[in-house]
Short mmCIF file of C-alpha atoms and ligand atoms in Angstrom, two decimals:
data_model
loop_
_atom_site.label_atom_id
_atom_site.label_comp_id
_atom_site.label_asym_id
_atom_site.label_seq_id
_atom_site.Cartn_x
_atom_site.Cartn_y
_atom_site.Cartn_z
CA MET K 1 -36.02 215.95 121.32
CA SER K 2 -32.51 215.01 119.89
CA LEU K 3 -29.69 216.62 121.65
CA PRO K 4 -25.86 215.80 121.52
CA ASP K 5 -24.66 213.12 123.80
CA ARG K 6 -21.64 215.25 124.77
CA VAL K 7 -20.57 218.94 124.58
CA GLU K 8 -17.51 220.83 125.26
CA ILE K 9 -17.54 223.91 127.49
CA VAL K 10 -14.86 226.52 127.18
CA GLU K 11 -14.60 228.42 130.41
CA VAL K 12 -14.03 231.95 129.89
CA GLY K 13 -14.17 233.30 133.48
CA MET K 14 -10.43 234.13 133.90
CA ARG K 15 -10.64 236.11 130.51
CA ASP K 16 -14.33 237.40 129.60
CA GLY K 17 -15.19 237.17 133.38
CA LEU K 18 -12.48 239.41 134.95
CA GLN K 19 -11.67 241.81 131.98
CA ILE K 20 -14.48 244.11 133.12
CA GLU K 21 -13.19 243.99 136.85
CA SER K 22 -11.43 247.23 137.80
CA GLU K 23 -9.68 245.95 140.70
CA PHE K 24 -6.70 243.97 139.78
CA VAL K 25 -7.11 240.14 140.93
CA PRO K 26 -3.77 238.81 141.83
CA THR K 27 -1.94 236.46 139.44
CA ASP K 28 -1.75 233.51 141.84
CA THR K 29 -5.29 233.79 142.55
CA LYS K 30 -6.31 233.51 138.84
CA ILE K 31 -3.89 230.39 138.53
CA GLN K 32 -5.31 228.78 141.60
CA ILE K 33 -8.88 229.21 140.14
CA LEU K 34 -7.72 227.66 136.84
CA ASN K 35 -6.15 224.67 138.60
CA GLN K 36 -9.24 224.08 140.80
CA LEU K 37 -11.39 224.40 137.54
CA ILE K 38 -9.19 221.59 135.95
CA ASP K 39 -9.49 219.36 139.06
CA ALA K 40 -13.40 219.93 138.65
CA GLY K 41 -13.08 218.43 135.29
CA VAL K 42 -12.92 221.47 132.89
CA ARG K 43 -10.70 220.67 130.01
CA HIS K 44 -10.80 223.91 127.77
CA PHE K 45 -10.13 227.47 128.79
CA GLU K 46 -9.83 230.98 127.40
CA ALA K 47 -7.50 231.61 130.16
CA THR K 48 -6.44 235.26 129.56
CA SER K 49 -5.87 237.76 126.83
CA PHE K 50 -3.02 239.05 125.01
CA VAL K 51 -4.23 242.61 124.62
CA SER K 52 -2.86 246.17 125.32
CA PRO K 53 -2.50 246.50 129.05
CA ARG K 54 -3.49 249.90 128.57
CA ALA K 55 -6.79 248.72 127.15
CA VAL K 56 -7.36 245.90 129.44
CA PRO K 57 -5.23 246.45 132.62
CA GLN K 58 -6.54 243.15 134.19
CA MET K 59 -4.97 240.94 131.58
CA ARG K 60 -1.48 242.56 132.07
CA ASP K 61 -0.30 239.36 133.57
CA ALA K 62 -1.35 236.99 130.76
CA GLN K 63 2.07 235.29 130.34
CA GLU K 64 2.46 234.71 134.09
CA VAL K 65 -0.89 233.14 134.16
CA LEU K 66 -0.29 230.78 131.53
CA ALA K 67 3.08 229.75 132.88
CA GLY K 68 1.63 229.06 136.31
CA VAL K 69 -1.14 226.71 135.47
CA ARG K 70 -0.18 223.03 136.00
CA LYS K 71 -0.34 221.44 132.52
CA ARG K 72 -2.23 218.29 132.40
CA PRO K 73 -2.89 215.97 129.31
CA GLY K 74 -5.91 217.03 127.45
CA VAL K 75 -6.12 220.41 128.86
CA VAL K 76 -6.41 223.32 126.41
CA LEU K 77 -5.11 226.71 127.56
CA GLY K 78 -6.34 229.24 125.11
CA ALA K 79 -5.80 233.04 124.98
CA LEU K 80 -7.67 235.66 123.14
CA ALA K 81 -5.43 238.07 120.81
CA PRO K 82 -6.54 240.90 118.75
CA ASN K 83 -3.50 241.20 116.38
CA ALA K 84 -0.17 239.82 115.51
CA LYS K 85 1.55 241.24 118.45
CA GLY K 86 -0.89 239.51 120.73
CA VAL K 87 -0.35 236.28 118.75
CA GLU K 88 3.34 236.49 119.13
CA ARG K 89 2.98 236.94 122.76
CA ALA K 90 0.69 234.07 122.82
CA LEU K 91 3.20 231.77 120.94
CA GLN K 92 6.20 232.91 123.37
CA SER K 93 3.92 231.93 126.26
CA GLN K 94 3.23 228.42 124.84
CA ALA K 95 -0.73 228.91 124.63
CA ASP K 96 -2.45 225.88 123.32
CA GLU K 97 -4.76 227.84 121.27
CA ILE K 98 -5.24 231.46 119.97
CA VAL K 99 -8.68 233.02 119.70
CA VAL K 100 -8.26 235.87 117.21
CA PHE K 101 -11.25 238.38 117.39
CA LEU K 102 -13.00 241.20 115.56
CA SER K 103 -16.52 242.54 115.91
CA ALA K 104 -18.90 242.27 112.88
CA THR K 105 -19.98 246.09 113.02
CA GLU K 106 -17.66 249.09 112.34
CA SER K 107 -18.72 250.94 115.47
CA HIS K 108 -18.09 248.09 118.11
CA ASN K 109 -14.75 247.16 116.19
CA THR K 110 -13.60 250.81 116.24
CA LYS K 111 -14.52 250.96 120.17
CA ASN K 112 -13.07 247.59 120.75
CA LEU K 113 -9.88 247.31 118.65
CA ASN K 114 -9.61 250.84 117.40
CA ARG K 115 -9.60 249.88 113.55
CA PRO K 116 -12.06 249.33 110.78
CA VAL K 117 -13.22 245.90 110.30
CA GLU K 118 -11.45 245.86 106.82
CA LEU K 119 -7.96 246.32 108.73
CA SER K 120 -9.09 243.62 111.28
CA LEU K 121 -9.57 241.25 108.41
CA ARG K 122 -6.19 242.15 106.96
CA ASP K 123 -4.72 241.27 110.63
CA ILE K 124 -6.16 238.05 110.43
CA GLU K 125 -4.17 237.43 107.16
CA ASP K 126 -0.95 238.36 108.93
CA ILE K 127 -1.73 236.26 111.76
CA ALA K 128 -2.46 233.28 109.52
CA GLN K 129 1.16 233.74 107.96
CA LEU K 130 2.50 234.19 111.31
CA VAL K 131 1.28 230.92 112.79
CA GLN K 132 1.62 229.01 109.52
CA GLY K 133 3.31 225.62 110.28
CA HIS K 134 2.80 225.89 114.10
CA PRO K 135 0.76 223.51 115.88
CA ILE K 136 -1.08 226.02 117.88
CA ARG K 137 -4.93 225.70 117.53
CA ARG K 138 -6.57 228.50 115.85
CA LYS K 139 -9.91 229.79 116.53
CA GLY K 140 -11.87 232.92 115.27
CA ALA K 141 -14.38 234.98 117.28
CA ILE K 142 -16.78 237.44 115.90
CA ALA K 143 -18.19 239.72 118.47
CA VAL K 144 -21.73 241.40 118.25
CA ALA K 145 -22.65 238.66 116.04
CA PHE K 146 -26.29 238.57 117.14
CA GLY K 147 -26.77 242.32 117.49
CA CYS K 148 -24.59 245.37 118.30
CA PRO K 149 -25.51 247.86 121.04
CA PHE K 150 -24.60 250.92 118.59
CA GLU K 151 -26.02 249.46 115.26
CA GLY K 152 -28.83 247.15 116.19
CA ASP K 153 -29.50 244.05 114.04
CA VAL K 154 -26.25 242.73 112.15
CA ASP K 155 -26.69 241.62 108.66
CA LEU K 156 -26.33 237.85 108.36
CA GLY K 157 -24.27 238.39 105.12
CA ARG K 158 -21.69 240.19 107.14
CA ILE K 159 -21.45 237.39 109.76
CA ARG K 160 -21.01 234.92 106.62
CA THR K 161 -18.48 237.12 105.21
CA ILE K 162 -16.14 237.24 108.26
CA PHE K 163 -16.74 233.47 108.94
CA ASP K 164 -15.74 232.62 105.50
CA HIS K 165 -12.55 234.97 105.98
CA PHE K 166 -11.52 232.83 109.05
CA ALA K 167 -12.21 229.49 107.18
CA ARG K 168 -10.00 230.76 104.10
CA GLN K 169 -7.28 231.62 106.54
CA GLY K 170 -7.09 228.26 108.01
CA PHE K 171 -9.13 228.56 111.22
CA ASP K 172 -11.00 225.49 111.99
CA ALA K 173 -13.36 226.97 114.59
CA VAL K 174 -15.24 230.12 115.13
CA THR K 175 -17.14 231.41 117.90
CA LEU K 176 -20.24 233.48 117.61
CA GLY K 177 -20.10 236.29 120.42
CA ASP K 178 -23.37 237.54 121.76
CA THR K 179 -21.54 240.52 123.48
CA THR K 180 -24.66 242.17 125.00
CA GLY K 181 -27.27 239.49 125.04
CA MET K 182 -29.03 240.28 121.88
CA ALA K 183 -29.35 236.84 120.65
CA THR K 184 -32.72 234.96 120.44
CA PRO K 185 -33.54 231.49 119.77
CA LYS K 186 -34.68 232.21 116.24
CA LEU K 187 -31.50 234.33 115.41
CA VAL K 188 -29.45 231.43 116.78
CA ARG K 189 -30.87 229.03 114.67
CA ASN K 190 -30.95 230.95 111.33
CA THR K 191 -27.25 232.17 111.91
CA VAL K 192 -25.95 228.42 112.77
CA GLU K 193 -27.91 227.02 109.84
CA ALA K 194 -26.50 229.53 107.30
CA LEU K 195 -22.93 229.31 108.59
CA ARG K 196 -23.00 225.47 108.71
CA ALA K 197 -24.36 225.28 105.12
CA ASP K 198 -21.60 227.75 103.98
CA HIS K 199 -18.74 225.63 106.02
CA PRO K 200 -19.89 222.36 107.44
CA GLU K 201 -16.06 221.57 108.16
CA ILE K 202 -15.85 224.62 110.69
CA LYS K 203 -16.72 224.02 114.33
CA ILE K 204 -19.17 226.56 115.70
CA SER K 205 -18.90 227.74 119.29
CA LEU K 206 -21.73 229.71 120.84
CA HIS K 207 -20.66 232.30 123.41
CA PHE K 208 -23.70 233.90 125.04
CA HIS K 209 -24.33 236.73 127.62
CA ASN K 210 -27.11 236.58 129.90
CA THR K 211 -27.89 240.42 129.61
CA ARG K 212 -31.53 239.76 128.77
CA GLY K 213 -32.07 236.50 130.98
CA ILE K 214 -32.47 234.11 127.89
CA GLY K 215 -28.81 232.87 127.70
CA LEU K 216 -29.60 229.22 128.45
CA VAL K 217 -32.63 229.29 126.28
CA ASN K 218 -30.28 230.15 123.42
CA VAL K 219 -28.08 227.36 124.49
CA MET K 220 -30.93 224.85 124.23
CA GLU K 221 -31.74 226.11 120.75
CA GLY K 222 -27.97 225.71 120.06
CA LEU K 223 -28.17 222.16 121.35
CA ARG K 224 -31.17 221.53 119.03
CA ALA K 225 -29.30 222.68 116.26
CA GLY K 226 -26.52 220.26 117.00
CA VAL K 227 -23.91 222.79 118.22
CA THR K 228 -21.46 220.83 120.54
CA SER K 229 -19.25 223.81 122.03
CA TYR K 230 -20.46 226.42 124.42
CA GLU K 231 -18.39 229.36 126.09
CA SER K 232 -19.41 230.46 129.66
CA SER K 233 -18.03 231.97 132.72
CA LEU K 234 -17.63 230.76 136.43
CA ALA K 235 -20.39 232.19 138.39
CA GLY K 236 -21.63 234.31 135.62
CA LEU K 237 -18.94 237.08 135.74
CA GLY K 238 -18.11 239.06 132.95
CA GLY K 239 -18.75 241.56 130.17
CA CYS K 240 -17.15 243.58 127.30
CA PRO K 241 -15.75 246.82 128.78
CA PHE K 242 -16.12 248.53 125.29
CA ALA K 243 -19.90 247.82 124.98
CA PRO K 244 -22.65 249.80 126.99
CA GLY K 245 -24.75 247.87 129.16
CA ALA K 246 -22.57 244.59 128.93
CA THR K 247 -23.26 241.94 131.63
CA GLY K 248 -21.94 238.59 132.51
CA ASN K 249 -21.62 235.55 130.46
CA ILE K 250 -23.97 232.76 130.77
CA CYS K 251 -22.78 230.97 134.13
CA THR K 252 -20.78 227.66 133.70
CA GLU K 253 -22.23 225.98 136.77
CA ASP K 254 -25.96 226.82 135.67
CA LEU K 255 -24.99 225.47 132.10
CA VAL K 256 -23.50 222.36 133.54
CA TYR K 257 -26.67 221.87 135.59
CA LEU K 258 -28.79 222.32 132.62
CA LEU K 259 -26.74 219.86 130.52
CA ASP K 260 -26.75 217.28 133.49
CA GLU K 261 -30.47 217.13 133.76
CA MET K 262 -31.00 217.09 129.99
CA GLY K 263 -28.47 213.97 129.87
CA VAL K 264 -25.76 215.99 127.90
CA ASP K 265 -22.37 214.88 129.27
CA SER K 266 -19.95 217.89 129.72
CA GLY K 267 -17.16 215.88 131.69
CA ILE K 268 -17.52 218.42 134.47
CA ASP K 269 -18.21 217.74 138.23
CA LEU K 270 -20.95 220.14 139.23
CA ARG K 271 -20.56 220.01 142.96
CA ALA K 272 -16.99 220.64 142.56
CA LEU K 273 -17.51 223.54 140.10
CA ILE K 274 -19.91 225.03 142.57
CA LYS K 275 -17.43 225.25 145.27
CA VAL K 276 -14.84 227.11 142.90
CA ALA K 277 -17.67 229.54 141.94
CA GLN K 278 -18.25 230.25 145.70
CA ARG K 279 -14.57 230.69 146.27
CA LEU K 280 -14.62 233.16 143.29
CA GLU K 281 -17.55 235.14 144.79
CA GLY K 282 -15.51 235.49 147.95
CA ILE K 283 -12.59 236.75 145.99
CA ILE K 284 -14.72 239.29 143.97
CA GLY K 285 -16.08 240.28 147.15
CA ARG K 286 -19.82 240.77 145.98
CA GLY K 287 -22.67 238.57 144.89
CA LEU K 288 -22.19 237.21 141.53
CA PRO K 289 -25.11 236.19 139.15
CA GLY K 290 -24.70 232.40 139.21
CA GLN K 291 -27.87 230.73 140.45
CA LEU K 292 -26.85 227.14 141.18
CA MET K 293 -24.13 228.34 143.70
CA LYS K 294 -26.95 229.90 145.77
CA ALA K 295 -29.47 227.08 145.53
CA GLY K 296 -27.52 223.92 144.68
CA PRO K 297 -28.87 221.30 142.37
CA ARG K 298 -32.72 220.46 142.61
CA LEU K 299 -32.28 217.61 144.75
CA ASN K 300 -30.26 219.55 147.46
CA LEU K 301 -32.93 218.82 150.13
CA HIS K 302 -33.31 220.58 153.60
CA ASN K 303 -34.29 218.89 156.70
CA TYR K 304 -37.68 219.63 158.14
CA ASP K 305 -38.73 218.57 161.59
CA VAL K 306 -42.45 218.46 161.23
CA ALA K 307 -43.22 218.07 165.10
CA ALA K 308 -41.09 221.14 165.88
CA GLY K 309 -42.12 222.97 162.52
CA ALA K 310 -38.31 223.91 162.08
CA VAL K 311 -36.19 223.68 159.14
CA GLY K 312 -32.81 222.04 159.86
C1 LIG H 1 -6.27 246.22 119.53
C2 LIG H 1 -5.40 247.29 120.47
C3 LIG H 1 -4.21 246.70 120.87
C4 LIG H 1 -5.46 248.45 119.68
O1 LIG H 1 -4.86 249.53 120.25
P1 LIG H 1 -4.21 250.64 119.76
O2 LIG H 1 -3.82 251.92 120.55
O3 LIG H 1 -4.93 251.18 118.21
O4 LIG H 1 -2.83 249.97 118.97
P2 LIG H 1 -1.60 250.41 118.42
O5 LIG H 1 -1.17 249.40 117.50
O6 LIG H 1 -1.37 251.92 118.40
O7 LIG H 1 -0.61 250.13 119.88
C5 LIG H 1 -0.83 250.89 121.12
C6 LIG H 1 0.35 250.35 122.09
O8 LIG H 1 -0.32 249.05 122.60
C7 LIG H 1 0.73 248.18 122.22
N1 LIG H 1 0.01 246.71 121.63
C8 LIG H 1 -0.60 246.63 120.75
N2 LIG H 1 -0.98 245.54 120.61
C9 LIG H 1 -0.74 244.73 121.77
C10 LIG H 1 -1.12 243.59 122.21
N3 LIG H 1 -1.58 242.68 121.52
N4 LIG H 1 -0.49 243.37 123.41
C11 LIG H 1 0.41 244.16 124.15
N5 LIG H 1 0.54 245.34 123.67
C12 LIG H 1 0.02 245.66 122.49
C13 LIG H 1 1.61 248.60 121.20
O9 LIG H 1 2.70 248.00 121.31
C14 LIG H 1 1.56 250.05 121.52
O10 LIG H 1 2.49 250.33 122.76
P3 LIG H 1 3.39 251.52 123.23
O11 LIG H 1 4.38 251.77 121.79
O12 LIG H 1 2.30 252.87 123.04
O13 LIG H 1 3.95 251.28 124.52
C15 LIG H 1 -6.32 247.78 121.48
O14 LIG H 1 -7.38 248.34 121.32
C16 LIG H 1 -6.64 246.54 122.52
O15 LIG H 1 -5.87 245.85 123.03
N6 LIG H 1 -8.00 246.27 122.56
C17 LIG H 1 -8.52 244.98 123.23
C18 LIG H 1 -9.77 245.20 123.64
C19 LIG H 1 -10.32 244.06 124.32
O16 LIG H 1 -9.55 243.28 125.06
N7 LIG H 1 -11.70 243.89 124.49
C20 LIG H 1 -12.34 242.98 125.08
C21 LIG H 1 -12.20 241.63 124.54
S1 LIG H 1 -13.52 241.57 123.17
C22 LIG H 1 -14.82 240.79 123.82
O17 LIG H 1 -14.90 240.68 125.02
C23 LIG H 1 -15.76 240.02 122.98
C24 LIG H 1 -15.74 238.48 122.98
C25 LIG H 1 -14.28 238.30 122.25
O18 LIG H 1 -15.72 238.19 124.34
C26 LIG H 1 -16.95 238.00 122.41
C27 LIG H 1 -18.11 238.50 122.96
O19 LIG H 1 -18.63 238.60 124.14
O20 LIG H 1 -18.96 238.77 122.07
#
């Protein structure tokens, strides 16, 4: 089986992970977690979002979060933005990357962004004008790309049209969001192959939620299809507050473990990452979905004293 030698992990825990948490996590804590993740080798983040603080109160400190992280060479601090106002705020805050998002279906786009898809497509044009000549990285994101909790299957033609729109507006990377875990390996393969045939120059990123337990199976299919960018959340926290039944993203530590065991380099130190995930669990104050932070890597062995019949 031929897999990529190296992949990029985009850590979205401080954005997608926290956006569904009703209790506000202090700004300093978010900054500390981001710094610790950088120490563990993570190099690409969706660190926050510039959305309406009324829609997502947890993200109201977006500017302070970006200002507080210790910048280091090679680290990309990205921010989600739904409209020109969000992008202006991201530019003022010196984000390295904007991630401009919309949903593939009318119902989810209305629930999430309070507008029809057509208007969101026009917003993308305004944003493209706004960032023209600016060095900020531009990534698009298509939510409910593998299925919508309101409308079910999403026509691939719709995804291709939105993907094409991002490409024409100068975006060089697009994330396919599996907002409520409706992706399957077959859908992943068909979608990636079709989009790659349309626009081989656009980098595809895969953003899975583990809502139906097959998030990492979908990653395996992405790897087999040659995709080299995956979005995941520390400790498996996360979910879209505007989608019923949404649960956490695929878990970053579990993903790094899988990649390590498959010989695919992510540049991330798994043991250091697990420690940050355990700290996050303490901060959130309840058990989180990540598995590796509970069991450790497979060769984390326990002492067994045969004579005493006791586990040390
Ligand atoms: C899009 C809007 C703003 C429309 O919200 P609206 O109420 O229709 O917008 P509006 O233009 O009428 O503005 C209302 C107020 O919000 C302000 N406003 C307007 N824009 C901004 C902004 N950018 N930043 C800060 N403030 C903003 C604006 O200035 C105004 O303030 P007021 O005059 O009333 O004081 C709102 O619905 C919103 O913020 N939605 C965000 C939803 C969201 O964050 N969803 C979760 C992320 S998406 C997701 O999780 C999926 C993804 C990406 O992860 C992939 C996947 O999992 O599949």
